[in-house]
Short mmCIF file of C-alpha atoms in Angstrom, two decimals:
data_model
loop_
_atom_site.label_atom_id
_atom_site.label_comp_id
_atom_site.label_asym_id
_atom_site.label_seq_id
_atom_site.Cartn_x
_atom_site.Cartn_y
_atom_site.Cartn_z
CA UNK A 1 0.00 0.00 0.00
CA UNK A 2 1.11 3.52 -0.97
CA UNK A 3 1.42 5.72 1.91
CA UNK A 4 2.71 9.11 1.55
CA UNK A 5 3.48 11.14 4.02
CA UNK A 6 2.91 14.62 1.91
CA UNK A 7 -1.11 15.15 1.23
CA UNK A 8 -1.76 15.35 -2.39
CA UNK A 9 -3.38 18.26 -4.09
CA UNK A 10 -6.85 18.04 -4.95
CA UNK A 11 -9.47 20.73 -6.05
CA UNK A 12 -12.62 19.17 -4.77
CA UNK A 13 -14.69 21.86 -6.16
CA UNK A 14 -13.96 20.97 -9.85
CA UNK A 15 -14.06 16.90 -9.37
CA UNK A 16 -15.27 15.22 -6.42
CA UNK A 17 -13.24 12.55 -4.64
CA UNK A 18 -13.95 9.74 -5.48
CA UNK A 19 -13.78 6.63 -2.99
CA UNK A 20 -15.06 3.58 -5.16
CA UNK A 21 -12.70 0.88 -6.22
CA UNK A 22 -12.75 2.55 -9.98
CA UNK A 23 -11.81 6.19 -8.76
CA UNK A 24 -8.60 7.98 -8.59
CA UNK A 25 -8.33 9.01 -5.16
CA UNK A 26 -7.50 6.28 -2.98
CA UNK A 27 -4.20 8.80 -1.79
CA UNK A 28 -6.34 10.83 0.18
CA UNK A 29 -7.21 8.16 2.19
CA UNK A 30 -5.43 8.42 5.53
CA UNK A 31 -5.98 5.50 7.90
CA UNK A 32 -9.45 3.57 8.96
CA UNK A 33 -10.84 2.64 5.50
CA UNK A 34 -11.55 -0.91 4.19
CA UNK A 35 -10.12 -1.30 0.73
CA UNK A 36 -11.99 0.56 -1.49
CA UNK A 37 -15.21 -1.29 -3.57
CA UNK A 38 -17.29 -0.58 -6.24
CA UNK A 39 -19.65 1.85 -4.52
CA UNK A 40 -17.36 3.35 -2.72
CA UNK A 41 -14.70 3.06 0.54
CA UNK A 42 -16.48 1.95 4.31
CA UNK A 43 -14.80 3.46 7.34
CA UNK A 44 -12.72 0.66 9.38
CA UNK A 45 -13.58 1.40 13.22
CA UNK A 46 -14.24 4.43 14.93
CA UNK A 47 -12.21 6.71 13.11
CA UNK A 48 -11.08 7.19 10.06
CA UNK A 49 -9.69 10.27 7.95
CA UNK A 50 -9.51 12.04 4.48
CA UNK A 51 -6.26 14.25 3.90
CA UNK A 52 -5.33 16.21 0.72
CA UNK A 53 -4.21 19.60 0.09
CA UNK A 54 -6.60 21.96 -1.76
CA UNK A 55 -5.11 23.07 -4.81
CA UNK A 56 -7.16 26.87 -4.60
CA UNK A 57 -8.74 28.83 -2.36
CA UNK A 58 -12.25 27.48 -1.00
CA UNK A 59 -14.54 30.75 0.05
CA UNK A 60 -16.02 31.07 3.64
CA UNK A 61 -19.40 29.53 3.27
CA UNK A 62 -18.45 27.05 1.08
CA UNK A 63 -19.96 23.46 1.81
CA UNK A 64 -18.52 20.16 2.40
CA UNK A 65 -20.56 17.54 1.12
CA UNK A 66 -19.89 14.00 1.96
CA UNK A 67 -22.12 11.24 -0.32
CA UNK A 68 -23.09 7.84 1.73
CA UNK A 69 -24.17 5.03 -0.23
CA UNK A 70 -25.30 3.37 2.81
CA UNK A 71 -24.71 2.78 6.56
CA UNK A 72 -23.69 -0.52 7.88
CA UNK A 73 -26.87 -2.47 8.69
CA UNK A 74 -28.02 -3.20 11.68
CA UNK A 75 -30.58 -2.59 14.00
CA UNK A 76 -29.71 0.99 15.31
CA UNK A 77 -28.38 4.44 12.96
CA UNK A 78 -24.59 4.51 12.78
CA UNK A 79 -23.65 7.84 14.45
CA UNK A 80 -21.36 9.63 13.42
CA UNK A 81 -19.30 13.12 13.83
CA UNK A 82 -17.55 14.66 11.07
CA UNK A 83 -14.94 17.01 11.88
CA UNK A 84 -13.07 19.58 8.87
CA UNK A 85 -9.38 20.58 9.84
CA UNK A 86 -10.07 19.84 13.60
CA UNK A 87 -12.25 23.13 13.83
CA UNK A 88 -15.40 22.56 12.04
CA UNK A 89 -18.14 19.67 12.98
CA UNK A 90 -21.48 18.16 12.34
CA UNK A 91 -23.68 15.33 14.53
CA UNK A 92 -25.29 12.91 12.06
CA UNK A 93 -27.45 9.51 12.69
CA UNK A 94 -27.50 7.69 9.50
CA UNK A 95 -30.14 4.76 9.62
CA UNK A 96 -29.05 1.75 7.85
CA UNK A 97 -32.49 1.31 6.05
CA UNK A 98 -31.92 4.59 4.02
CA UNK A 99 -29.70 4.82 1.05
CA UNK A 100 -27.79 7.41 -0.94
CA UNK A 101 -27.09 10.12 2.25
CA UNK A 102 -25.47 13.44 1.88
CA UNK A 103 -23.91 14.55 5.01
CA UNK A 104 -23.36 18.51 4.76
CA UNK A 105 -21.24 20.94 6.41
CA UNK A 106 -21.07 24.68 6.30
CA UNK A 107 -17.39 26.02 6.21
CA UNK A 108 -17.08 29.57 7.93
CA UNK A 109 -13.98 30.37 6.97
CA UNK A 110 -12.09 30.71 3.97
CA UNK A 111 -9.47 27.83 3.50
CA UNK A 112 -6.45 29.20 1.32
CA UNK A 113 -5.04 27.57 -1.80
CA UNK A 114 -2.28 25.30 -1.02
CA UNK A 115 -3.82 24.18 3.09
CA UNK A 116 -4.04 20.78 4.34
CA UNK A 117 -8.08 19.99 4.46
CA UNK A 118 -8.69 16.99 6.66
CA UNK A 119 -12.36 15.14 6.94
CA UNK A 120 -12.36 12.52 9.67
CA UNK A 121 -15.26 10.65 10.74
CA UNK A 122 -15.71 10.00 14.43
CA UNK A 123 -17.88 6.73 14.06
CA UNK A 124 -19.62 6.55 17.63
CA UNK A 125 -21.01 2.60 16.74
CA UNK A 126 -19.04 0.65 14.01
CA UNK A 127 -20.51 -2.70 13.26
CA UNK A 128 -18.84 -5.83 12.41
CA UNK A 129 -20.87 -7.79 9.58
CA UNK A 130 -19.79 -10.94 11.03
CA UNK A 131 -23.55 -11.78 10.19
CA UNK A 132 -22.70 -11.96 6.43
CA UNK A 133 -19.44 -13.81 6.32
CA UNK A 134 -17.48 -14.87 10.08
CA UNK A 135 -14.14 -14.33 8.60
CA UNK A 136 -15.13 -10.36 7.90
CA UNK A 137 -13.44 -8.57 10.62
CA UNK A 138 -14.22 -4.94 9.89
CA UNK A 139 -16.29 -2.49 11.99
CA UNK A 140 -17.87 -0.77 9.49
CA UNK A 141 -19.53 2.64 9.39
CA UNK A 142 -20.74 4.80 6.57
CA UNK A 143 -19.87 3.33 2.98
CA UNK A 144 -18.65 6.28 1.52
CA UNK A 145 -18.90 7.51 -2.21
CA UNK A 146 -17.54 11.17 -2.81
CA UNK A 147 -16.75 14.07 -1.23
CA UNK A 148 -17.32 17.41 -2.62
CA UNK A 149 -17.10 20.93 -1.83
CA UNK A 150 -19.99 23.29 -3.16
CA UNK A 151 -19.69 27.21 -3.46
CA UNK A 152 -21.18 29.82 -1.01
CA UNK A 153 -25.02 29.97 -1.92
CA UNK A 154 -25.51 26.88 -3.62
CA UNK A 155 -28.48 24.41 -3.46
CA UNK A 156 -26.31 21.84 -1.95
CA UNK A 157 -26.46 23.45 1.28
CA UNK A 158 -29.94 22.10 2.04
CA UNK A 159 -29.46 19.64 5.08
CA UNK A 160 -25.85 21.01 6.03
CA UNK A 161 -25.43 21.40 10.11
CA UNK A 162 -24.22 24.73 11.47
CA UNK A 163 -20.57 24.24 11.71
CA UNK A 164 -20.08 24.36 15.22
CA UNK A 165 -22.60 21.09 15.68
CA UNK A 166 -24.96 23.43 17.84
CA UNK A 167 -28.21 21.53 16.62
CA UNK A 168 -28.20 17.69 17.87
CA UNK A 169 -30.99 17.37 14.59
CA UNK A 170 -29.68 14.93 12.26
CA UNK A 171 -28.71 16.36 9.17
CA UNK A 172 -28.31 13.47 6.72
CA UNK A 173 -30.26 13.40 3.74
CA UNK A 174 -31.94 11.95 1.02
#
C-alpha cells in the first residue's frame, strides 16, 4: 500500500473525490478505510480520515458535502461526527435502512489555496458484519462515495449542520 506522508493536491470543487474501487483518489485516504469497492470506501472502526491539500482557495461559506451510499446495517443508525481541519463539525445519525445520504457541512472560513483539508469521521457505533461472512473482521460505518465541496449559496447546502454542531438534529439526507 502507498502511503505518503505529503497530502496530495486536490481541487474538490472541480471533481469530487472519489472513494469507489474505480476512482482515482485512494491517496487521500489516511488510515481507517476498508479497501476501497465498487460503490465506494467503508470506514474501518471508529475513526477514520480524508487528507489532501486543496489546490485553490475554497470561500467562507463554502460546503462540504460527503455522499453515503449506505450505513452498515443493523438494528440501530450509525452515528457519526464529522470534523473539517479539527475546527469545524457536524452530529449525524445515519439509519441503515436509508440509502444514498449526503452529510453537509457549512465552512465559515475561507481555506487558502495550497492548506491541508482533513475530513475525519468519528464513528460513535461501528458494526462488524460478522452476520454476512465470520471471517469479515471490519467495523464498518458509513460506505462512503464522494466528497465534494460546493460554493457559497448553492443548493447543496440544504441539510448542512451549522458548523459548530450546535443543533443535535440529524442532518443526513436523502
Amino acid at each position: 500500500e502507498h502511503m505518503s506522508i505529503e497530502p496530495v493536491q486536490r481541487d474538490i470543487a472541480q471533481a469530487p473525490l472519489d472513494l469507489s474501487s474505480g476512482g482515482g483518489d485512494h491517496d487521500v485516504l489516511w488510515h481507517g478505510w476498508s479497501q476501497p469497492e465498487s460503490r465506494g470506501c467503508w470506514t474501518d472502526g471508529k475513526a477514520a480520515v480524508l487528507r489532501w491539500r486543496a489546490m485553490r482557495d475554497i470561500a467562507s461559506g463554502s460546503v462540504l458535502r460527503v455522499e453515503v451510499a449506505c450505513a452498515a446495517p443493523g438494528a440501530e443508525d450509525i452515528r457519526t461526527r464529522l470534523v473539517v481541519n479539527r475546527r469545524w463539525t457536524g452530529a449525524f445519525s445515519c439509519s441503515p435502512l436509508n440509502g444514498n445520504l449526503t452529510l453537509a457541512i457549512s465552512l465559515p472560513e475561507n481555506v487558502p489555496a495550497l492548506a491541508e483539508m482533513t475530513v475525519s469521521f468519528k464513528i460513535e457505533n461501528p458494526r462488524r458484519p460478522r452476520a454476512v461472512n465470520a471471517k469479515d473482521d471490519r467495523r464498518l460505518g458509513l460506505w462512503v462515495q464522494r466528497v465534494s465541496i460546493a460554493g457559497p449559496g448553492s443548493q447543496s447546502s440544504l441539510g448542512s449542520l451549522p458548523a459548530d454542531g450546535s443543533t443535535g438534529e440529524p442532518a443526513a439526507r436523502r
